[in-house]
Structure formats: C-alpha cells, structure tokens
Amino acid sequence: MKTSYKLGLIGAFLYILVELVIYFIGWNHHPLKHLIAFATSSLILLISITFSIVKGYQAAKHTSPSFILDLKNGIQTAALYALFVALFSFVYYKWVDDYAEIKKQQLIEMVMDEQAMKNLANQQIENNPAYYDGKSAEDLIDMQQENINANMNPSVIFPFILFTQLLLGMIYTFLIMALNRLLLAKL
C-alpha cells in the first residue's frame, strides 16, 4: 500500500479514536466538543498531509520530483482521510451518539416559543420587506422548523464533513507543498 494511503488511514483512525475517547469519557455533549473535534481533525489532517508530502519528496528527491507528485500524495492522503472521517461521522451520529437529535429538539423547542418567534419573524420582515415579500411570520417559523429537521440529519452531516475535509485537505496540500519546496527542500 502506498505511503499516502497509509498516512490517510492512520490519520483517520487516530481521529476516530479521539472521538470515541471523548464519547466514552462522557464529553460528547459538552458545548465546546465540536470545536475541539474540528481542531483535532484539522491538526491530524495537516500532520498526515505533511508527512505524506515530505516522505514522497524525500523518496524521489534525487530524481527531481515534480509538483504533481507532491500534489498527488497530499490529495490522496486527504481524500482517504476525508472519506473515512465522513463515514465514521455518519455512523456515529446515526447509531452511536444522539447529539443531532437532541440539538434538533432543542432548536424546535426554541422555535416553539411562538410569541418570541413571531416577534423575531416580524422584525426580520420589517428589516428586509423585499426579501420576505408575501411571507407571514408563521411562514418564517414553518421554514425555520423545516430547515432544522432537514439539516440536523446524519445524511446531511456526511456530505458536509466530506466536502469540508476535502477542501481543507486541498488547502493544506498546497500550503505544505509550497512550504516543502521553498524551505525544506533547500535544507
């Protein structure tokens, strides 16, 4: 198996391990859990891509490797990492942790405070009448509830995490590739 694939798998399994430790410790409903998880995921992805690009460059250093080799190694690592993390997140929020369902209920309960929501909806309609032309406060509340039900769903979480991890992986790949070529290769 190629080193870039190995590093992507190792990084993904390391992140999965961190998530499971957080779950078994009981911190899975902590308010800062998602911030910590995103930071951890980003750091692990960055480290995995860095090792993949540097190891690939070191292996082909004497044959004057191209940027394409670095780019390919980084994106392969990021793609495998993103796929496994997104699959894990889908399984995690579908069958292990009920955070998405709890958050959905909290948001729906907040929307159920009819007087406060009607006041907020009327204020939004007054602030931007052209945008909300023909909509009543009740329409806005119904749309809000539909959005909550649609977005707090594991089948929506999967593509969101996959896309964000791939995008972040590509950004990291270009940054590490430039850093490797400009600084590390000169040493």
PDB file of C-alpha atoms in Angstrom:
ATOM      1  CA  MET A   1       0.000   0.000   0.000  1.00  0.00           C
ATOM      2  CA  LYS A   2       1.259   3.471  -0.861  1.00  0.00           C
ATOM      3  CA  THR A   3       2.541   5.662   1.945  1.00  0.00           C
ATOM      4  CA  SER A   4      -0.001   8.380   1.175  1.00  0.00           C
ATOM      5  CA  TYR A   5      -2.862   5.911   1.633  1.00  0.00           C
ATOM      6  CA  LYS A   6      -1.351   4.534   4.834  1.00  0.00           C
ATOM      7  CA  LEU A   7      -0.978   8.007   6.300  1.00  0.00           C
ATOM      8  CA  GLY A   8      -4.577   8.883   5.380  1.00  0.00           C
ATOM      9  CA  LEU A   9      -5.842   5.724   7.078  1.00  0.00           C
ATOM     10  CA  ILE A  10      -3.659   6.199  10.138  1.00  0.00           C
ATOM     11  CA  GLY A  11      -4.824   9.798  10.485  1.00  0.00           C
ATOM     12  CA  ALA A  12      -8.485   8.829  10.110  1.00  0.00           C
ATOM     13  CA  PHE A  13      -8.206   6.043  12.672  1.00  0.00           C
ATOM     14  CA  LEU A  14      -6.413   8.387  15.060  1.00  0.00           C
ATOM     15  CA  TYR A  15      -9.251  10.913  14.748  1.00  0.00           C
ATOM     16  CA  ILE A  16     -11.844   8.158  15.212  1.00  0.00           C
ATOM     17  CA  LEU A  17     -10.011   7.064  18.343  1.00  0.00           C
ATOM     18  CA  VAL A  18     -10.088  10.639  19.700  1.00  0.00           C
ATOM     19  CA  GLU A  19     -13.840  10.882  19.002  1.00  0.00           C
ATOM     20  CA  LEU A  20     -14.514   7.561  20.728  1.00  0.00           C
ATOM     21  CA  VAL A  21     -12.434   8.555  23.753  1.00  0.00           C
ATOM     22  CA  ILE A  22     -14.442  11.794  24.009  1.00  0.00           C
ATOM     23  CA  TYR A  23     -17.645   9.762  23.775  1.00  0.00           C
ATOM     24  CA  PHE A  24     -16.649   7.206  26.426  1.00  0.00           C
ATOM     25  CA  ILE A  25     -15.391   9.901  28.804  1.00  0.00           C
ATOM     26  CA  GLY A  26     -18.817  11.493  28.540  1.00  0.00           C
ATOM     27  CA  TRP A  27     -17.821  14.789  26.971  1.00  0.00           C
ATOM     28  CA  ASN A  28     -19.837  14.187  23.794  1.00  0.00           C
ATOM     29  CA  HIS A  29     -22.487  16.768  24.799  1.00  0.00           C
ATOM     30  CA  HIS A  30     -20.015  19.388  26.009  1.00  0.00           C
ATOM     31  CA  PRO A  31     -20.684  22.778  24.372  1.00  0.00           C
ATOM     32  CA  LEU A  32     -17.131  23.004  23.013  1.00  0.00           C
ATOM     33  CA  LYS A  33     -16.964  19.391  21.813  1.00  0.00           C
ATOM     34  CA  HIS A  34     -17.457  20.232  18.140  1.00  0.00           C
ATOM     35  CA  LEU A  35     -14.857  22.970  18.236  1.00  0.00           C
ATOM     36  CA  ILE A  36     -12.368  20.585  19.837  1.00  0.00           C
ATOM     37  CA  ALA A  37     -13.266  17.843  17.337  1.00  0.00           C
ATOM     38  CA  PHE A  38     -12.813  20.184  14.374  1.00  0.00           C
ATOM     39  CA  ALA A  39      -9.483  21.462  15.679  1.00  0.00           C
ATOM     40  CA  THR A  40      -8.278  17.916  16.330  1.00  0.00           C
ATOM     41  CA  SER A  41      -9.425  16.748  12.913  1.00  0.00           C
ATOM     42  CA  SER A  42      -7.730  19.676  11.201  1.00  0.00           C
ATOM     43  CA  LEU A  43      -4.484  19.103  13.076  1.00  0.00           C
ATOM     44  CA  ILE A  44      -4.438  15.375  12.308  1.00  0.00           C
ATOM     45  CA  LEU A  45      -5.204  16.067   8.648  1.00  0.00           C
ATOM     46  CA  LEU A  46      -2.423  18.659   8.467  1.00  0.00           C
ATOM     47  CA  ILE A  47       0.097  16.301  10.060  1.00  0.00           C
ATOM     48  CA  SER A  48      -0.925  13.415   7.790  1.00  0.00           C
ATOM     49  CA  ILE A  49      -0.608  15.524   4.652  1.00  0.00           C
ATOM     50  CA  THR A  50       2.719  16.951   5.817  1.00  0.00           C
ATOM     51  CA  PHE A  51       4.213  13.513   6.365  1.00  0.00           C
ATOM     52  CA  SER A  52       2.810  12.270   3.063  1.00  0.00           C
ATOM     53  CA  ILE A  53       4.276  15.127   1.031  1.00  0.00           C
ATOM     54  CA  VAL A  54       7.632  15.191   2.815  1.00  0.00           C
ATOM     55  CA  LYS A  55       8.069  11.394   2.668  1.00  0.00           C
ATOM     56  CA  GLY A  56       7.115  11.332  -1.006  1.00  0.00           C
ATOM     57  CA  TYR A  57       9.532  14.154  -1.750  1.00  0.00           C
ATOM     58  CA  GLN A  58      12.352  12.523   0.222  1.00  0.00           C
ATOM     59  CA  ALA A  59      11.833   9.232  -1.600  1.00  0.00           C
ATOM     60  CA  ALA A  60      12.064  10.870  -5.030  1.00  0.00           C
ATOM     61  CA  LYS A  61      14.413  13.714  -4.121  1.00  0.00           C
ATOM     62  CA  HIS A  62      17.252  12.579  -6.346  1.00  0.00           C
ATOM     63  CA  THR A  63      15.075  12.188  -9.426  1.00  0.00           C
ATOM     64  CA  SER A  64      13.917  15.854  -9.352  1.00  0.00           C
ATOM     65  CA  PRO A  65      10.261  15.205  -8.427  1.00  0.00           C
ATOM     66  CA  SER A  66       7.577  17.437  -9.832  1.00  0.00           C
ATOM     67  CA  PHE A  67       4.885  19.402  -8.067  1.00  0.00           C
ATOM     68  CA  ILE A  68       2.388  16.856  -9.372  1.00  0.00           C
ATOM     69  CA  LEU A  69       3.940  14.138  -7.201  1.00  0.00           C
ATOM     70  CA  ASP A  70       3.564  16.280  -4.079  1.00  0.00           C
ATOM     71  CA  LEU A  71       0.049  17.292  -5.076  1.00  0.00           C
ATOM     72  CA  LYS A  72      -0.958  13.699  -5.753  1.00  0.00           C
ATOM     73  CA  ASN A  73       0.425  12.438  -2.437  1.00  0.00           C
ATOM     74  CA  GLY A  74      -1.290  15.182  -0.437  1.00  0.00           C
ATOM     75  CA  ILE A  75      -4.665  14.812  -2.142  1.00  0.00           C
ATOM     76  CA  GLN A  76      -4.598  11.011  -1.871  1.00  0.00           C
ATOM     77  CA  THR A  77      -3.989  11.304   1.850  1.00  0.00           C
ATOM     78  CA  ALA A  78      -6.694  13.963   2.241  1.00  0.00           C
ATOM     79  CA  ALA A  79      -9.246  12.016   0.191  1.00  0.00           C
ATOM     80  CA  LEU A  80      -8.847   8.803   2.150  1.00  0.00           C
ATOM     81  CA  TYR A  81      -8.868  10.697   5.441  1.00  0.00           C
ATOM     82  CA  ALA A  82     -11.990  12.674   4.483  1.00  0.00           C
ATOM     83  CA  LEU A  83     -13.860   9.579   3.308  1.00  0.00           C
ATOM     84  CA  PHE A  84     -13.208   7.599   6.475  1.00  0.00           C
ATOM     85  CA  VAL A  85     -13.930  10.523   8.795  1.00  0.00           C
ATOM     86  CA  ALA A  86     -17.190  11.314   6.968  1.00  0.00           C
ATOM     87  CA  LEU A  87     -18.286   7.659   7.047  1.00  0.00           C
ATOM     88  CA  PHE A  88     -17.457   7.463  10.730  1.00  0.00           C
ATOM     89  CA  SER A  89     -19.393  10.676  11.414  1.00  0.00           C
ATOM     90  CA  PHE A  90     -22.434   9.321   9.604  1.00  0.00           C
ATOM     91  CA  VAL A  91     -22.366   6.088  11.618  1.00  0.00           C
ATOM     92  CA  TYR A  92     -21.587   7.963  14.828  1.00  0.00           C
ATOM     93  CA  TYR A  93     -24.489  10.413  14.552  1.00  0.00           C
ATOM     94  CA  LYS A  94     -26.885   7.823  13.140  1.00  0.00           C
ATOM     95  CA  TRP A  95     -26.421   4.996  15.647  1.00  0.00           C
ATOM     96  CA  VAL A  96     -23.994   5.927  18.461  1.00  0.00           C
ATOM     97  CA  ASP A  97     -24.462   9.496  19.650  1.00  0.00           C
ATOM     98  CA  ASP A  98     -27.841  11.184  19.799  1.00  0.00           C
ATOM     99  CA  TYR A  99     -26.390  14.716  19.706  1.00  0.00           C
ATOM    100  CA  ALA A 100     -28.015  15.627  16.387  1.00  0.00           C
ATOM    101  CA  GLU A 101     -31.427  14.525  17.651  1.00  0.00           C
ATOM    102  CA  ILE A 102     -31.006  16.365  20.961  1.00  0.00           C
ATOM    103  CA  LYS A 103     -29.862  19.527  19.176  1.00  0.00           C
ATOM    104  CA  LYS A 104     -32.798  19.253  16.785  1.00  0.00           C
ATOM    105  CA  GLN A 105     -35.234  19.000  19.702  1.00  0.00           C
ATOM    106  CA  GLN A 106     -33.619  21.968  21.451  1.00  0.00           C
ATOM    107  CA  LEU A 107     -33.897  24.112  18.337  1.00  0.00           C
ATOM    108  CA  ILE A 108     -37.505  23.061  17.729  1.00  0.00           C
ATOM    109  CA  GLU A 109     -38.383  23.862  21.352  1.00  0.00           C
ATOM    110  CA  MET A 110     -36.790  27.260  20.918  1.00  0.00           C
ATOM    111  CA  VAL A 111     -38.879  27.813  17.783  1.00  0.00           C
ATOM    112  CA  MET A 112     -41.997  26.680  19.650  1.00  0.00           C
ATOM    113  CA  ASP A 113     -41.912  29.800  21.824  1.00  0.00           C
ATOM    114  CA  GLU A 114     -44.485  31.311  19.496  1.00  0.00           C
ATOM    115  CA  GLN A 115     -44.569  34.858  20.813  1.00  0.00           C
ATOM    116  CA  ALA A 116     -40.797  35.317  20.764  1.00  0.00           C
ATOM    117  CA  MET A 117     -40.508  33.716  17.323  1.00  0.00           C
ATOM    118  CA  LYS A 118     -43.367  35.819  15.920  1.00  0.00           C
ATOM    119  CA  ASN A 119     -41.679  38.963  17.226  1.00  0.00           C
ATOM    120  CA  LEU A 120     -38.375  37.905  15.679  1.00  0.00           C
ATOM    121  CA  ALA A 121     -40.028  36.982  12.381  1.00  0.00           C
ATOM    122  CA  ASN A 122     -41.932  40.258  12.237  1.00  0.00           C
ATOM    123  CA  GLN A 123     -38.708  42.137  12.964  1.00  0.00           C
ATOM    124  CA  GLN A 124     -36.946  40.318  10.108  1.00  0.00           C
ATOM    125  CA  ILE A 125     -39.826  41.079   7.760  1.00  0.00           C
ATOM    126  CA  GLU A 126     -39.689  44.760   8.731  1.00  0.00           C
ATOM    127  CA  ASN A 127     -35.901  44.925   8.269  1.00  0.00           C
ATOM    128  CA  ASN A 128     -35.983  43.354   4.794  1.00  0.00           C
ATOM    129  CA  PRO A 129     -39.501  43.602   3.330  1.00  0.00           C
ATOM    130  CA  ALA A 130     -38.430  42.967  -0.266  1.00  0.00           C
ATOM    131  CA  TYR A 131     -36.804  39.644   0.632  1.00  0.00           C
ATOM    132  CA  TYR A 132     -39.779  38.400   2.642  1.00  0.00           C
ATOM    133  CA  ASP A 133     -42.430  39.744   0.247  1.00  0.00           C
ATOM    134  CA  GLY A 134     -45.635  37.739   0.622  1.00  0.00           C
ATOM    135  CA  LYS A 135     -44.416  35.801   3.661  1.00  0.00           C
ATOM    136  CA  SER A 136     -46.023  35.938   7.060  1.00  0.00           C
ATOM    137  CA  ALA A 137     -44.406  35.387  10.445  1.00  0.00           C
ATOM    138  CA  GLU A 138     -45.956  31.903  10.527  1.00  0.00           C
ATOM    139  CA  ASP A 139     -44.368  31.091   7.157  1.00  0.00           C
ATOM    140  CA  LEU A 140     -40.958  32.054   8.505  1.00  0.00           C
ATOM    141  CA  ILE A 141     -41.437  29.911  11.611  1.00  0.00           C
ATOM    142  CA  ASP A 142     -42.508  26.934   9.467  1.00  0.00           C
ATOM    143  CA  MET A 143     -39.493  27.394   7.195  1.00  0.00           C
ATOM    144  CA  GLN A 144     -37.216  27.507  10.248  1.00  0.00           C
ATOM    145  CA  GLN A 145     -38.635  24.235  11.574  1.00  0.00           C
ATOM    146  CA  GLU A 146     -38.233  22.567   8.167  1.00  0.00           C
ATOM    147  CA  ASN A 147     -34.618  23.743   7.977  1.00  0.00           C
ATOM    148  CA  ILE A 148     -33.882  22.374  11.440  1.00  0.00           C
ATOM    149  CA  ASN A 149     -35.371  18.987  10.553  1.00  0.00           C
ATOM    150  CA  ALA A 150     -33.502  18.861   7.246  1.00  0.00           C
ATOM    151  CA  ASN A 151     -30.070  19.999   8.451  1.00  0.00           C
ATOM    152  CA  MET A 152     -29.755  18.139  11.746  1.00  0.00           C
ATOM    153  CA  ASN A 153     -29.752  14.799   9.993  1.00  0.00           C
ATOM    154  CA  PRO A 154     -26.838  12.326   9.669  1.00  0.00           C
ATOM    155  CA  SER A 155     -27.400  12.070   5.913  1.00  0.00           C
ATOM    156  CA  VAL A 156     -26.706  15.825   5.655  1.00  0.00           C
ATOM    157  CA  ILE A 157     -23.779  15.668   8.069  1.00  0.00           C
ATOM    158  CA  PHE A 158     -21.971  13.093   5.878  1.00  0.00           C
ATOM    159  CA  PRO A 159     -21.594  15.206   2.697  1.00  0.00           C
ATOM    160  CA  PHE A 160     -20.893  18.341   4.736  1.00  0.00           C
ATOM    161  CA  ILE A 161     -17.992  16.721   6.581  1.00  0.00           C
ATOM    162  CA  LEU A 162     -16.730  15.044   3.402  1.00  0.00           C
ATOM    163  CA  PHE A 163     -16.714  18.334   1.500  1.00  0.00           C
ATOM    164  CA  THR A 164     -15.134  20.394   4.282  1.00  0.00           C
ATOM    165  CA  GLN A 165     -12.412  17.825   4.941  1.00  0.00           C
ATOM    166  CA  LEU A 166     -11.607  17.542   1.225  1.00  0.00           C
ATOM    167  CA  LEU A 167     -11.482  21.306   0.841  1.00  0.00           C
ATOM    168  CA  LEU A 168      -9.318  21.681   3.920  1.00  0.00           C
ATOM    169  CA  GLY A 169      -7.100  18.853   2.676  1.00  0.00           C
ATOM    170  CA  MET A 170      -6.561  20.574  -0.660  1.00  0.00           C
ATOM    171  CA  ILE A 171      -5.717  23.857   1.032  1.00  0.00           C
ATOM    172  CA  TYR A 172      -3.275  22.105   3.357  1.00  0.00           C
ATOM    173  CA  THR A 173      -1.768  20.236   0.414  1.00  0.00           C
ATOM    174  CA  PHE A 174      -0.989  23.442  -1.449  1.00  0.00           C
ATOM    175  CA  LEU A 175       0.390  25.116   1.681  1.00  0.00           C
ATOM    176  CA  ILE A 176       2.597  22.188   2.672  1.00  0.00           C
ATOM    177  CA  MET A 177       3.699  21.666  -0.913  1.00  0.00           C
ATOM    178  CA  ALA A 178       4.818  25.303  -1.145  1.00  0.00           C
ATOM    179  CA  LEU A 179       6.486  25.153   2.274  1.00  0.00           C
ATOM    180  CA  ASN A 180       8.271  21.930   1.341  1.00  0.00           C
ATOM    181  CA  ARG A 181       9.519  23.307  -1.961  1.00  0.00           C
ATOM    182  CA  LEU A 182      10.531  26.716  -0.657  1.00  0.00           C
ATOM    183  CA  LEU A 183      12.045  25.850   2.712  1.00  0.00           C
ATOM    184  CA  LEU A 184      12.531  22.188   3.464  1.00  0.00           C
ATOM    185  CA  ALA A 185      13.920  21.208   0.071  1.00  0.00           C
ATOM    186  CA  LYS A 186      16.620  23.871   0.365  1.00  0.00           C
ATOM    187  CA  LEU A 187      17.925  22.443   3.649  1.00  0.00           C
TER     188      LEU A 187
END
